[in-house]
Coordinates of C-alpha atoms and ligand atoms in Angstrom, one line a residue:
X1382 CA -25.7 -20.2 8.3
X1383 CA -25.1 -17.3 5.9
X1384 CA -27.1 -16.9 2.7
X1385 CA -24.7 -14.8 1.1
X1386 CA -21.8 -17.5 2.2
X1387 CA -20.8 -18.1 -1.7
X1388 CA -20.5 -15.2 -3.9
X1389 CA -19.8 -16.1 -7.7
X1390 CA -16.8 -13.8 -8.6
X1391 CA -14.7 -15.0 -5.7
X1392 CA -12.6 -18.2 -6.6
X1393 CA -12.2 -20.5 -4.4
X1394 CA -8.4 -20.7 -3.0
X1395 CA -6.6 -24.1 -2.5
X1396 CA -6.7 -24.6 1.1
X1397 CA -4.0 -23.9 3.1
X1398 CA -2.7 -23.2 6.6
X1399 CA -1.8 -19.6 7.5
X1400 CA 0.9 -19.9 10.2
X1401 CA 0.7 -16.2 11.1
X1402 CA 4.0 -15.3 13.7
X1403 CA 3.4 -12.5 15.7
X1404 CA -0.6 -13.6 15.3
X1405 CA -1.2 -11.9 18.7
X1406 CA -0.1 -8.6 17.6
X1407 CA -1.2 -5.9 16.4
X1408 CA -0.7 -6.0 12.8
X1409 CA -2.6 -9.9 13.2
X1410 CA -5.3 -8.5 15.2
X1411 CA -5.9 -5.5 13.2
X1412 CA -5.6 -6.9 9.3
X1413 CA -4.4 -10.5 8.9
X1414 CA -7.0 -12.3 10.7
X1415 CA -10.5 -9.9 9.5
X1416 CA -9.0 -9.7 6.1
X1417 CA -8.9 -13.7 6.8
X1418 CA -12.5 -14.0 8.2
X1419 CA -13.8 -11.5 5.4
X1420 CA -13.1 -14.1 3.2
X1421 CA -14.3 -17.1 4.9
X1422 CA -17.1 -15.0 5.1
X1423 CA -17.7 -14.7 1.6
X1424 CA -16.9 -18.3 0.8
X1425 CA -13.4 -18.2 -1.1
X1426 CA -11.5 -19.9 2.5
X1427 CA -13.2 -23.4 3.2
X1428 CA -13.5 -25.2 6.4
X1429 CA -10.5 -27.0 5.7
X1430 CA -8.3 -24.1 6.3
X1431 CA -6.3 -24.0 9.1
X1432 CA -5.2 -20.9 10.9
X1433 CA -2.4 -20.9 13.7
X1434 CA -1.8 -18.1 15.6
X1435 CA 2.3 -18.1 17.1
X1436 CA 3.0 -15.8 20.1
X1437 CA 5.9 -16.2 22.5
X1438 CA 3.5 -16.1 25.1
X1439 CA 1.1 -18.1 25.4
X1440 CA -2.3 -17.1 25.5
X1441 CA -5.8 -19.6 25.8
X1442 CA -7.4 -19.3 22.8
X1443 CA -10.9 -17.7 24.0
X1444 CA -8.8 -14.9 25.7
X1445 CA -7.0 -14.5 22.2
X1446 CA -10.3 -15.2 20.2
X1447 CA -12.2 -12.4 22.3
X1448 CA -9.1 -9.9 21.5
X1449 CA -9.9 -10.4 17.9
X1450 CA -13.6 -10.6 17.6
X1451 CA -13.9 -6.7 17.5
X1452 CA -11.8 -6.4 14.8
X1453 CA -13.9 -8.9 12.5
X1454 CA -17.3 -7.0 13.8
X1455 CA -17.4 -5.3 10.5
X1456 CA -18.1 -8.4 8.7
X1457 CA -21.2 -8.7 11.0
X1458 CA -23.1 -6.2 9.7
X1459 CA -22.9 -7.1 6.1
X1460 CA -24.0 -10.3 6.6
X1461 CA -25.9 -9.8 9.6
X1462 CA -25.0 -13.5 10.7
X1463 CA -25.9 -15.5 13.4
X1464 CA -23.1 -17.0 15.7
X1465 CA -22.5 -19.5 13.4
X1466 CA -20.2 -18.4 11.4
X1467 CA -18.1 -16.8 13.9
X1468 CA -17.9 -20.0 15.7
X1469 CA -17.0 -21.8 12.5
X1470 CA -14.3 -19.4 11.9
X1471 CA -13.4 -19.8 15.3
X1472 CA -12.9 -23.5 14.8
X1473 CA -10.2 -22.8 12.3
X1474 CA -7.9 -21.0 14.5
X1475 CA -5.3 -22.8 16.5
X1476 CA -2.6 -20.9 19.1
X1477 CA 1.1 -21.9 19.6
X1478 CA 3.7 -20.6 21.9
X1479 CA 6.6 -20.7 20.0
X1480 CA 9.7 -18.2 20.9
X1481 CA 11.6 -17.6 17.4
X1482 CA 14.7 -17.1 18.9
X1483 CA 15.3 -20.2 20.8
X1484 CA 13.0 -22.4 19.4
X1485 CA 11.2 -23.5 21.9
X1486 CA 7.3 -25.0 20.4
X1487 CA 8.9 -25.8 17.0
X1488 CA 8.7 -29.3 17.1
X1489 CA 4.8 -28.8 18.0
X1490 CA 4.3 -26.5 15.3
X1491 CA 6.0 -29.1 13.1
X1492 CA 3.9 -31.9 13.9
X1493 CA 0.8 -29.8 14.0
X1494 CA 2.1 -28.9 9.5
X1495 CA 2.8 -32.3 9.1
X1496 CA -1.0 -33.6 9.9
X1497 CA -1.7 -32.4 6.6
X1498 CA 1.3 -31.8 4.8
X1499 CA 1.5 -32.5 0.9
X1500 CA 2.5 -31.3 -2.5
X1501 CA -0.9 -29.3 -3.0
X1502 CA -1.6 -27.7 0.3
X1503 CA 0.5 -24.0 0.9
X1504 CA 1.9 -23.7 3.9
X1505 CA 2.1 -19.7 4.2
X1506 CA 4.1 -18.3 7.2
X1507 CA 3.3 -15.0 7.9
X1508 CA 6.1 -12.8 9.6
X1509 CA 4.2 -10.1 11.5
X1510 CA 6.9 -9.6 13.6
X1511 CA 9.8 -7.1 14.3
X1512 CA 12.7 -7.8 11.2
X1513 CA 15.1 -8.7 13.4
X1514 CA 13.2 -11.6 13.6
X1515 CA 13.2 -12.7 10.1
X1516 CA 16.4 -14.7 9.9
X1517 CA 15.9 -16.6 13.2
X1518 CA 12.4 -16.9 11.8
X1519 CA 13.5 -18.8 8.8
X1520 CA 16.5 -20.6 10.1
X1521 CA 13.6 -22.2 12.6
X1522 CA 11.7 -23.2 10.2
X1523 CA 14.2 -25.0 7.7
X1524 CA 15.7 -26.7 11.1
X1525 CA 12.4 -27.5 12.0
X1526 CA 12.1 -28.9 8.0
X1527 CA 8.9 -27.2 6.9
X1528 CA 10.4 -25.7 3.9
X1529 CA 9.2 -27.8 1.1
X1530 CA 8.3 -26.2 -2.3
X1531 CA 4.6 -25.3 -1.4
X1532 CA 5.7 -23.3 2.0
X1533 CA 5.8 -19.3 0.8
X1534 CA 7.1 -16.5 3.2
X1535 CA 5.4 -12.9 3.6
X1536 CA 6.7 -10.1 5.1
X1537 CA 6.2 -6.6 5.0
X1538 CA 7.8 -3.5 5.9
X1539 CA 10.6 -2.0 7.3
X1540 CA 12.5 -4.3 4.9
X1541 CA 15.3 -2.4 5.9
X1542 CA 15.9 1.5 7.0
X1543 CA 18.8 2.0 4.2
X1544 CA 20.4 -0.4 1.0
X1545 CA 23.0 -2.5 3.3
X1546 CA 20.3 -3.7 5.7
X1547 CA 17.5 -4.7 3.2
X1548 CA 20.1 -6.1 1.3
X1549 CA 21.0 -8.2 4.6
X1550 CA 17.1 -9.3 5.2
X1551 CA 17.1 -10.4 1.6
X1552 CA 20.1 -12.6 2.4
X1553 CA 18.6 -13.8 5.4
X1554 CA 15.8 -14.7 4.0
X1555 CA 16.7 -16.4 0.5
X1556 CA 18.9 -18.4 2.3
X1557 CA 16.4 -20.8 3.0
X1558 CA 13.4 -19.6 1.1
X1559 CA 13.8 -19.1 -3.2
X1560 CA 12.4 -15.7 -4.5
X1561 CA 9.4 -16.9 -6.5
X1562 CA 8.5 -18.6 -2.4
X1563 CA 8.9 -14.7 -1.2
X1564 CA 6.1 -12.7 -1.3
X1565 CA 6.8 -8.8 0.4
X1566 CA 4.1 -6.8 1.1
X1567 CA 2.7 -3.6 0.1
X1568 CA -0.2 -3.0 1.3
X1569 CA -0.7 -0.7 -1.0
X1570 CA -0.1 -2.6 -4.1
X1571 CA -3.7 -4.6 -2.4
X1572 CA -5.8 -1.8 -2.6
X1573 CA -8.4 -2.2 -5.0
X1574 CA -7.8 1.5 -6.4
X1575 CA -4.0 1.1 -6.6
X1576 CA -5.0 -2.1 -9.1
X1577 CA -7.5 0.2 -11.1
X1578 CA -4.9 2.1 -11.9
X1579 CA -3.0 -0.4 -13.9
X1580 CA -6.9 -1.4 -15.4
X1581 CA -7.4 2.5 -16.3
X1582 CA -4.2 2.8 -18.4
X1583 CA -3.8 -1.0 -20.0
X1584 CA -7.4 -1.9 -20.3
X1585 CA -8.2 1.7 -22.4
X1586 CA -7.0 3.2 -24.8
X1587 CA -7.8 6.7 -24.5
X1588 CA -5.5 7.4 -22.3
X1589 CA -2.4 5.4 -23.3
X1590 CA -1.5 8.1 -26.5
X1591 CA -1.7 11.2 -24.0
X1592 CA 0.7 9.0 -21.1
X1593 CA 3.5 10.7 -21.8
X1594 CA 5.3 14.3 -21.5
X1595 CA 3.5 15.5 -24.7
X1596 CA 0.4 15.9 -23.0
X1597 CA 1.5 15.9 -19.4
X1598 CA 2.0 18.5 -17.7
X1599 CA 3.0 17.1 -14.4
X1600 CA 1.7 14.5 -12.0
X1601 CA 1.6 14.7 -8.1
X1602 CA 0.9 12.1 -5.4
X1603 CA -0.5 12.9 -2.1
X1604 CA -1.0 10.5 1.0
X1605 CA -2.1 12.6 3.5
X1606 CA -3.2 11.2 7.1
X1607 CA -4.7 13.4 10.0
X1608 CA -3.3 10.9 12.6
X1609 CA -0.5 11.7 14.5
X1610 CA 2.7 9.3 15.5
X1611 CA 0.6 8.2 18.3
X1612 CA 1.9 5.2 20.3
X1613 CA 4.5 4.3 17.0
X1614 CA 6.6 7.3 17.8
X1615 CA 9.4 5.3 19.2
X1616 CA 9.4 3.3 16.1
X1617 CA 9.0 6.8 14.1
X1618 CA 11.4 8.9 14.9
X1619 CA 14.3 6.1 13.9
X1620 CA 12.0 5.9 10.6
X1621 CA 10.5 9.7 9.3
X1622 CA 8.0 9.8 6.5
X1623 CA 10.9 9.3 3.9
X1624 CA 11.4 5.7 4.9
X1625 CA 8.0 5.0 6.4
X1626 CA 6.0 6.3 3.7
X1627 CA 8.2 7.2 0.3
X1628 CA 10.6 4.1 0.0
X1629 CA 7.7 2.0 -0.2
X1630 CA 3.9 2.8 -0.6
X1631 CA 4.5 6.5 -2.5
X1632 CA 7.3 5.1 -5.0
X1633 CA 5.1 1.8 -6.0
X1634 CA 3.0 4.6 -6.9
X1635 CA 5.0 6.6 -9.2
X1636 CA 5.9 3.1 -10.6
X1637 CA 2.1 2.4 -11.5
X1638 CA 2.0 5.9 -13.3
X1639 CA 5.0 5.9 -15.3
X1640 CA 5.8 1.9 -16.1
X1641 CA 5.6 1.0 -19.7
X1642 CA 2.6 -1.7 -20.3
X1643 CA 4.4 -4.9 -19.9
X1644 CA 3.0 -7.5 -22.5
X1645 CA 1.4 -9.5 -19.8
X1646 CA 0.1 -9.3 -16.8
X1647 CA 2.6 -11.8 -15.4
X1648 CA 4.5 -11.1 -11.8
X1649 CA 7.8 -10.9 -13.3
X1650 CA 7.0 -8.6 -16.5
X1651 CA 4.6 -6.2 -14.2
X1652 CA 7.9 -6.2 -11.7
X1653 CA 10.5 -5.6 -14.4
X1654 CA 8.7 -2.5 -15.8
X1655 CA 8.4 -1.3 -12.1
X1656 CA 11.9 -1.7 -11.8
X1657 CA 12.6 0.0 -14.5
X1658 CA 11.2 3.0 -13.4
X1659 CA 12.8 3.0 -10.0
X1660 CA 16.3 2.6 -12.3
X1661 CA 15.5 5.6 -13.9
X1662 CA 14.5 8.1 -11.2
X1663 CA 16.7 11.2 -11.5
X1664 CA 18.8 12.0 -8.0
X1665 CA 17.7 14.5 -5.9
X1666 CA 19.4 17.5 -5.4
X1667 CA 18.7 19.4 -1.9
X1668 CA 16.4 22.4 -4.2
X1669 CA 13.8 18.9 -4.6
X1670 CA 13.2 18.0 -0.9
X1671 CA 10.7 20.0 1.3
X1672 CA 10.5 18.5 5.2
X1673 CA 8.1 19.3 8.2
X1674 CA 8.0 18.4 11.3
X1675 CA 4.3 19.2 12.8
X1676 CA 4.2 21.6 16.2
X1677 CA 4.2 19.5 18.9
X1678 CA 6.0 16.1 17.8
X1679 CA 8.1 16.3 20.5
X1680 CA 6.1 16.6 22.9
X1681 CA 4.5 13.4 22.0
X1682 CA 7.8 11.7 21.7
X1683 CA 8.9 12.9 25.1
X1684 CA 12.5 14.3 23.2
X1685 CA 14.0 16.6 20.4
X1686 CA 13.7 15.6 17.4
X1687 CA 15.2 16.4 13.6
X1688 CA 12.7 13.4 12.2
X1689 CA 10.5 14.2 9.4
X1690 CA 6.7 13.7 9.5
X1691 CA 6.4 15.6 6.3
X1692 CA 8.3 15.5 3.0
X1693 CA 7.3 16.5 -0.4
X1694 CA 9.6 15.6 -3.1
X1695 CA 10.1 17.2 -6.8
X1696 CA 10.7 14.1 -8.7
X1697 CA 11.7 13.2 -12.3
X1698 CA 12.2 10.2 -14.5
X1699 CA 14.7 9.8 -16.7
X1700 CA 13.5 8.3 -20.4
X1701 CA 11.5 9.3 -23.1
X1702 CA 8.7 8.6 -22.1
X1703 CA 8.8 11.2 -18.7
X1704 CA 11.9 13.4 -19.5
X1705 CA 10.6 17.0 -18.5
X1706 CA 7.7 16.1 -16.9
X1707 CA 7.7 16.6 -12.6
X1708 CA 6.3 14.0 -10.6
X1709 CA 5.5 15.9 -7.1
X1710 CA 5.1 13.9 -4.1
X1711 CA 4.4 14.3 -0.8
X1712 CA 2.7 12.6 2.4
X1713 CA 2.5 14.1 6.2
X1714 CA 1.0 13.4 9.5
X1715 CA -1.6 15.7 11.2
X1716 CA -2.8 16.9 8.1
X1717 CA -5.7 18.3 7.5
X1718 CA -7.6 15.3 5.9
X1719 CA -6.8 11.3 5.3
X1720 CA -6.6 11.3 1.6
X1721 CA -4.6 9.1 -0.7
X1722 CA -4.8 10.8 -4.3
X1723 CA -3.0 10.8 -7.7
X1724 CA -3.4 13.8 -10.1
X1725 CA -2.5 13.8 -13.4
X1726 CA -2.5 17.2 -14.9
X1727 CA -2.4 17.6 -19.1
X1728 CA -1.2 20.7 -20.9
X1729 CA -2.7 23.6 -21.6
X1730 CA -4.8 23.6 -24.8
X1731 CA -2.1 25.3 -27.8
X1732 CA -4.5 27.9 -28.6
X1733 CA -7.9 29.2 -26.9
X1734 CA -10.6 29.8 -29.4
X1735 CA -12.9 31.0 -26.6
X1736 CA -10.6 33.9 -24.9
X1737 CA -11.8 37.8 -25.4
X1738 CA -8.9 39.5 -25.5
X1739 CA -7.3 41.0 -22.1
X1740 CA -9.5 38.5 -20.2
X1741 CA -7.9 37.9 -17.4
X1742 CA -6.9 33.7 -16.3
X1743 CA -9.8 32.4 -14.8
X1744 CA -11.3 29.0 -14.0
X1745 CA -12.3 27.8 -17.8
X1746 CA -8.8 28.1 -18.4
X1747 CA -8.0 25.0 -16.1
X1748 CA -6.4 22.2 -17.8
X1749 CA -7.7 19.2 -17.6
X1750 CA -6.9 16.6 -14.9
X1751 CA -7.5 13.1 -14.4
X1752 CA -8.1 12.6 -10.3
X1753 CA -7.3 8.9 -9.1
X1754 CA -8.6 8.8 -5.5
X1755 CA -7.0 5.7 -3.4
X1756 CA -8.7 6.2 0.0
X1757 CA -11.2 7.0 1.3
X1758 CA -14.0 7.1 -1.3
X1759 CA -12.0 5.4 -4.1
X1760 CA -13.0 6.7 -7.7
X1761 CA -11.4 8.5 -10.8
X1762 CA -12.5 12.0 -12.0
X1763 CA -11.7 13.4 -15.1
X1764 CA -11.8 17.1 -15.3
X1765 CA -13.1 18.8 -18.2
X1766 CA -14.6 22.6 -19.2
X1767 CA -18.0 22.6 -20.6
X1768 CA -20.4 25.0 -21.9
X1769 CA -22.0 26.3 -19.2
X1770 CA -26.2 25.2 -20.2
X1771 CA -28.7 28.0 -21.3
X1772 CA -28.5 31.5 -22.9
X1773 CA -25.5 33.7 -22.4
X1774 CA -22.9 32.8 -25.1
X1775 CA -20.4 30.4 -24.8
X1776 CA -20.0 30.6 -21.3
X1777 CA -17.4 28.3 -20.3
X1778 CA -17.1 26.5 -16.5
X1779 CA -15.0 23.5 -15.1
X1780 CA -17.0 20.1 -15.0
X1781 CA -16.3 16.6 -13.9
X1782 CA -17.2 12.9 -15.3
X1783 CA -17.0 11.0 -11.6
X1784 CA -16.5 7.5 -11.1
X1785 CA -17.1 6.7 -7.6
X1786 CA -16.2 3.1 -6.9
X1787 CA -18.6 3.1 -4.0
X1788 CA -22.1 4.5 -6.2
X1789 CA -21.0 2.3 -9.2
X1790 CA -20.2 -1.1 -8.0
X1791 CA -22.8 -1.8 -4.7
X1792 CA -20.1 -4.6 -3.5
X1793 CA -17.9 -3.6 -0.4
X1794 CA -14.1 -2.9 -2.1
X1795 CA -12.3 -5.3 0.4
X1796 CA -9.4 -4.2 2.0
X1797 CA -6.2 -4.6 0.4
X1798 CA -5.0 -7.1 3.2
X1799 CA -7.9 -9.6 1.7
X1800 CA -6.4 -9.9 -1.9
X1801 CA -2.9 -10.6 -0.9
X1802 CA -3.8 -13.0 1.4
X1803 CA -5.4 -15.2 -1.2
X1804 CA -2.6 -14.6 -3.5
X1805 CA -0.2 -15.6 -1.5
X1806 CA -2.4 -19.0 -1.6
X1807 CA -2.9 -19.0 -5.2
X1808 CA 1.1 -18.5 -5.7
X1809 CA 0.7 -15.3 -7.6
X1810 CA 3.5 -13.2 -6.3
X1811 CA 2.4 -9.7 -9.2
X1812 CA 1.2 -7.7 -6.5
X1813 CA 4.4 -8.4 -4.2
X1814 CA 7.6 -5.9 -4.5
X1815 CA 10.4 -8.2 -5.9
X1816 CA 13.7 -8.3 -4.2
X1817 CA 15.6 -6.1 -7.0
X1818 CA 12.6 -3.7 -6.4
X1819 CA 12.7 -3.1 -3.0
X1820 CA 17.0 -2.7 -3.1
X1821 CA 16.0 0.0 -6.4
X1822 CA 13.9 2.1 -3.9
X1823 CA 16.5 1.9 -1.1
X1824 CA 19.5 2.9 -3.6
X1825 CA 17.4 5.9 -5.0
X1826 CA 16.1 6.9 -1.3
X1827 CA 19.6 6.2 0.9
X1828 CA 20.9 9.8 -0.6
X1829 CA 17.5 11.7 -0.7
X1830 CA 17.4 10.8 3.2
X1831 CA 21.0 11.7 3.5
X1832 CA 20.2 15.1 1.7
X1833 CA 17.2 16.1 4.2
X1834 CA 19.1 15.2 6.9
X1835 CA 21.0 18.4 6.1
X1836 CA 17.6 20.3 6.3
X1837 CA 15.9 21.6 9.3
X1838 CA 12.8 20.0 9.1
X1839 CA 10.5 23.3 9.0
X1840 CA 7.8 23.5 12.0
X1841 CA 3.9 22.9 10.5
X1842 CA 0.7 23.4 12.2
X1843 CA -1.9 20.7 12.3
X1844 CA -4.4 20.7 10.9
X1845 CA -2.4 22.5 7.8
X1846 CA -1.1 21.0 4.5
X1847 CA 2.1 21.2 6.1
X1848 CA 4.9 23.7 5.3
X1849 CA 5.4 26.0 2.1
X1850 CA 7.4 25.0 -0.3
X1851 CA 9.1 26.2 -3.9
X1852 CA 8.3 24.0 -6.0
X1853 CA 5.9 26.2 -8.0
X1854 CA 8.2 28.8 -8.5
X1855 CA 6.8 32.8 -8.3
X1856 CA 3.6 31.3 -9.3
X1857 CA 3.3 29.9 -5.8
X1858 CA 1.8 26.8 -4.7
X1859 CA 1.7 24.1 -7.5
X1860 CA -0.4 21.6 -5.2
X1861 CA -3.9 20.5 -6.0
X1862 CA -5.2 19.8 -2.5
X1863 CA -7.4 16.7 -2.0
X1864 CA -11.4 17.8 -1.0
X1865 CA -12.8 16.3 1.7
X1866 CA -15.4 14.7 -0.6
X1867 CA -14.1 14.1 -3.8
X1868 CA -17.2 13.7 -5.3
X1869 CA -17.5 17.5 -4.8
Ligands
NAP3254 P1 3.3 -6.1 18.0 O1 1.9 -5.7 18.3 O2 4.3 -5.7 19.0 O3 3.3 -7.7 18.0 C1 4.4 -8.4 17.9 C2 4.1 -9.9 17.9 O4 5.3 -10.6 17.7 C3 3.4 -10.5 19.1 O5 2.5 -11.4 18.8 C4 4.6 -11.1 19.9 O6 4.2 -12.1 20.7 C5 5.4 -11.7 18.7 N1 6.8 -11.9 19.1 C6 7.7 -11.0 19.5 N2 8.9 -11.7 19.8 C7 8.7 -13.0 19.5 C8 9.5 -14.1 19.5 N3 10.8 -14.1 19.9 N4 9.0 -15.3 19.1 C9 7.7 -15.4 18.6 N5 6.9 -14.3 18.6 C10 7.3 -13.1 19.0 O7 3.8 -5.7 16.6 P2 2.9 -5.4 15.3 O8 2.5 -4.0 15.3 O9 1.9 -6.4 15.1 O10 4.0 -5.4 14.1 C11 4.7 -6.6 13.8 C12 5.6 -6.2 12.6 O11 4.9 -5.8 11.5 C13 6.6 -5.1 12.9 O12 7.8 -5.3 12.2 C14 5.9 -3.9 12.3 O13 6.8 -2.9 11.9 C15 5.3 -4.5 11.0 N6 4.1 -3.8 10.5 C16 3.0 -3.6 11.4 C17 1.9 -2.9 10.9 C18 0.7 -2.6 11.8 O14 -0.3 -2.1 11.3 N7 0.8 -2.9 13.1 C19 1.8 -2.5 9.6 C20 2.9 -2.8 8.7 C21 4.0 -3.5 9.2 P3 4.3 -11.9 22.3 O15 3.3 -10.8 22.6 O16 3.8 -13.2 22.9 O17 5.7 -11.5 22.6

């Protein structure tokens, strides 16, 4: 067995059963079940877990568990483990062929929950599967009676492509399940960065005085991905980067920037100040929305195409604390580096000591900037100007203090997948979207993706950080390009 089986910071979570539909897919394959056997791995699931995989097909369970043992191999490594533990994950997996829409396999399912049903033990049924499944989904399982107050739903997006039909999924949903039993998924609300950034501005102080449009300048998000649409271009071109990308991951972002501190860290109060800032988003006007389409799209959807896998947004916020200040946005496909990065970008100093007259703008003029990297190689930089060392005068050059997650803390960051899965055990629903949240996005994005419908999506090469835009004015480009290695 493993030596590094319990790890002291992990708590263990009150076992459950994970009743993952869709578990042969490839959302259950890729994240549900490693992030699961990650944490059986490091001790926080016990051996009294029990994991049940529902396809409509069914599948024998070595073929399924052979499909899947790839995906965990990265676990392998760091604990370099014997078969063991594979095999005692293994154990904890059962398969079921149960078609949502008719039914059929409920009643084993049923029986299978009621082995071990009872007030203490979560039964958590995972929805990895299309959204026209979800009502059939639920209406199965409250005929089937396995809604009791420990059962808790997840889902994850699309919730929706517009207002009306999120707003019908919610229905759908809450029909049989209460809210605080909902637990919607962002993946990136997981990630261990995305949570830093709530630690960096309500855990310090420093920063909280200079949060606000006296001292900031502007603040831009970039989620940039080199892949292309790939086999998901069906599913893409109904979707574009606006509603794949924006709705969800990119504005839970601006709402970790801008929220006010709630006074705890409570799911509801973290939620309501989120909400708050999604209320007070300014609308778009047409002047605000950049799209791209990168060369060759549509040849790889076999079609023409008006979708956008680009968009980069000129954002604002409407109170106090924001009013004035831009928040630019933007994510694309075929870019020319995966980076996930948040820059926050202060005002120039009131009055330079240091400048020789007639000196022309240069490099210690830089304001400073405080660099949140999400992925890959999580960290924070804070960008200052220093005195260059040594003789020479008072030389002056751009300098960084670095936090790289990865040098600092030796552990692995785990993937975002592996927190929310325990929560959803735990019953701690903070870093789920709320309902009110996700219908908040969809009113604020419904007319931005009305408005770059009207736009010809402008043609990018990849490889490129997609297409020009205005936003900077004559002064050109206003967008601080992620490096390849941020620690650079
Ligand atoms: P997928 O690979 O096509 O898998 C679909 C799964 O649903 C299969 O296990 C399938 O079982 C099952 N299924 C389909 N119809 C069913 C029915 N009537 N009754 C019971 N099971 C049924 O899809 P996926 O990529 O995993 O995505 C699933 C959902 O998650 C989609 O809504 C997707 O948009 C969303 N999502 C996916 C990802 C990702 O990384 N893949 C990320 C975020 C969100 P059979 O094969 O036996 O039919």
């Amino acid at each position: 067995m493993l030596m590094e089986k319990s790890i002291p910071q992990t708590a263990l979570v009150p076992d459950s059963d994970y009743i993952i539909f869709g578990g042969t897919g490839d959302l259950a394959l890729r994240k549900i079940f490693p992030a699961l056997f990650w944490r059986f791995c490091d001790g926080q699931l016990t051996d009294k877990v029990r994991l049940i995989a529902v396809a409509r097909n069914s599948l024998p369970l070595d073929t399924f568990l052979d499909k899947l043992r790839p995906f965990c191999e990265d676990a392998f490594s760091t604990y370099d483990m014997d078969e063991s533990l594979w095999a005692d994950f293994a154990r904890l997996i059962t398969i079921m062929p149960i078609d949502i829409m008719s039914g059929k396999g409920g009643t084993e399912l049923a029986a299978f929950i009621a082995e071990k049903k009872d007030d203490a033990r979560p039964a958590i049924y995972y929805l990895a599967v299309a959204p026209a499944l979800f009502g059939s989904a639920c209406q199965l399982l409250s005929e089937l009676d396995l809604v009791w107050p420990q059962s808790r739903l997840v889902v994850e997006k699309p919730l929706g492509h517009d207002y009306v039909s999120a707003e019908q999924i919610n229905s759908q949903l809450k029909s049989v399940f209460s809210e605080d039993q909902i637990y919607r998924i962002d993946h990136y609300l997981g990630k261990e960065t995305v949570q830093n950034l709530m630690a960096l501005r309500f855990a310090n102080v420093i920063f909280e005085s200079q949060w606000n449009n006296n001292s900031i300048d502007h603040v831009q998000i970039s989620v940039a991905e080199t892949v292309g649409v790939g086999d998901r271009a069906a599913y893409y071109d109904k979707a574009g980067a606006l509603r794949d990308m924006v709705q969800n991951h990119i504005l839970q972002l601006v709402c970790l920037v801008a929220m006010e501190p709630p006074s705890h860290f409570t799911a509801d109060q973290v939620r309501d100040e989120k909400l708050r800032v999604l209320q007070a988003l300014r609308p778009l006007t047409k002047e605000d929305i950049v799209t791209g389409q990168y060369q060759d799209y549509e040849h790889e959807l076999d079609g023409s195409s008006q979708t956008e896998t680009y968009v980069a947004l000129r954002m604002g916020i409407e109170n106090w604390r924001w009013a004035g200040v831009p928040f630019y946005i933007r994510t694309g496909k075929k870019l020319s580096l995966r980076a996930s990065e948040i820059v926050i970008t202060f005002k120039p100093k009131p009055h330079d000591i240091f400048k020789k007259a007639g000196a022309p703008a240069g490099e210690d003029d830089l304001p400073n900037r405080l660099v949140i990297r999400l992925q890959p190689q999580e960290g924070l930089k804070l960008q200052l100007i220093s005195k260059a060392p040594g003789p020479g005068g008072m030389r002056l050059f751009p300098s960084e203090l670095n936090l790289s997650f990865n040098d600092t803390f030796s552990a692995r960051l785990p993937d975002a997948y592996e927190r929310l899965l325990m929560d959803t055990a735990r019953g701690n629903q903070t870093l789920f979207m709320r309902h009110d949240e996700v219908l908040a996005a969809w009113a604020f994005i419904d007319p931005v993706i009305s408005l770059a419908s009207e736009l010809a999506p402008s043609l990018y090469r990849q490889g490129t950080f997609g297409p020009a835009d205005h936003f900077g004015g004559e002064d050109g480009s206003i967008w601080i390009d992620p490096s390849e290695d941020p620690g650079q």
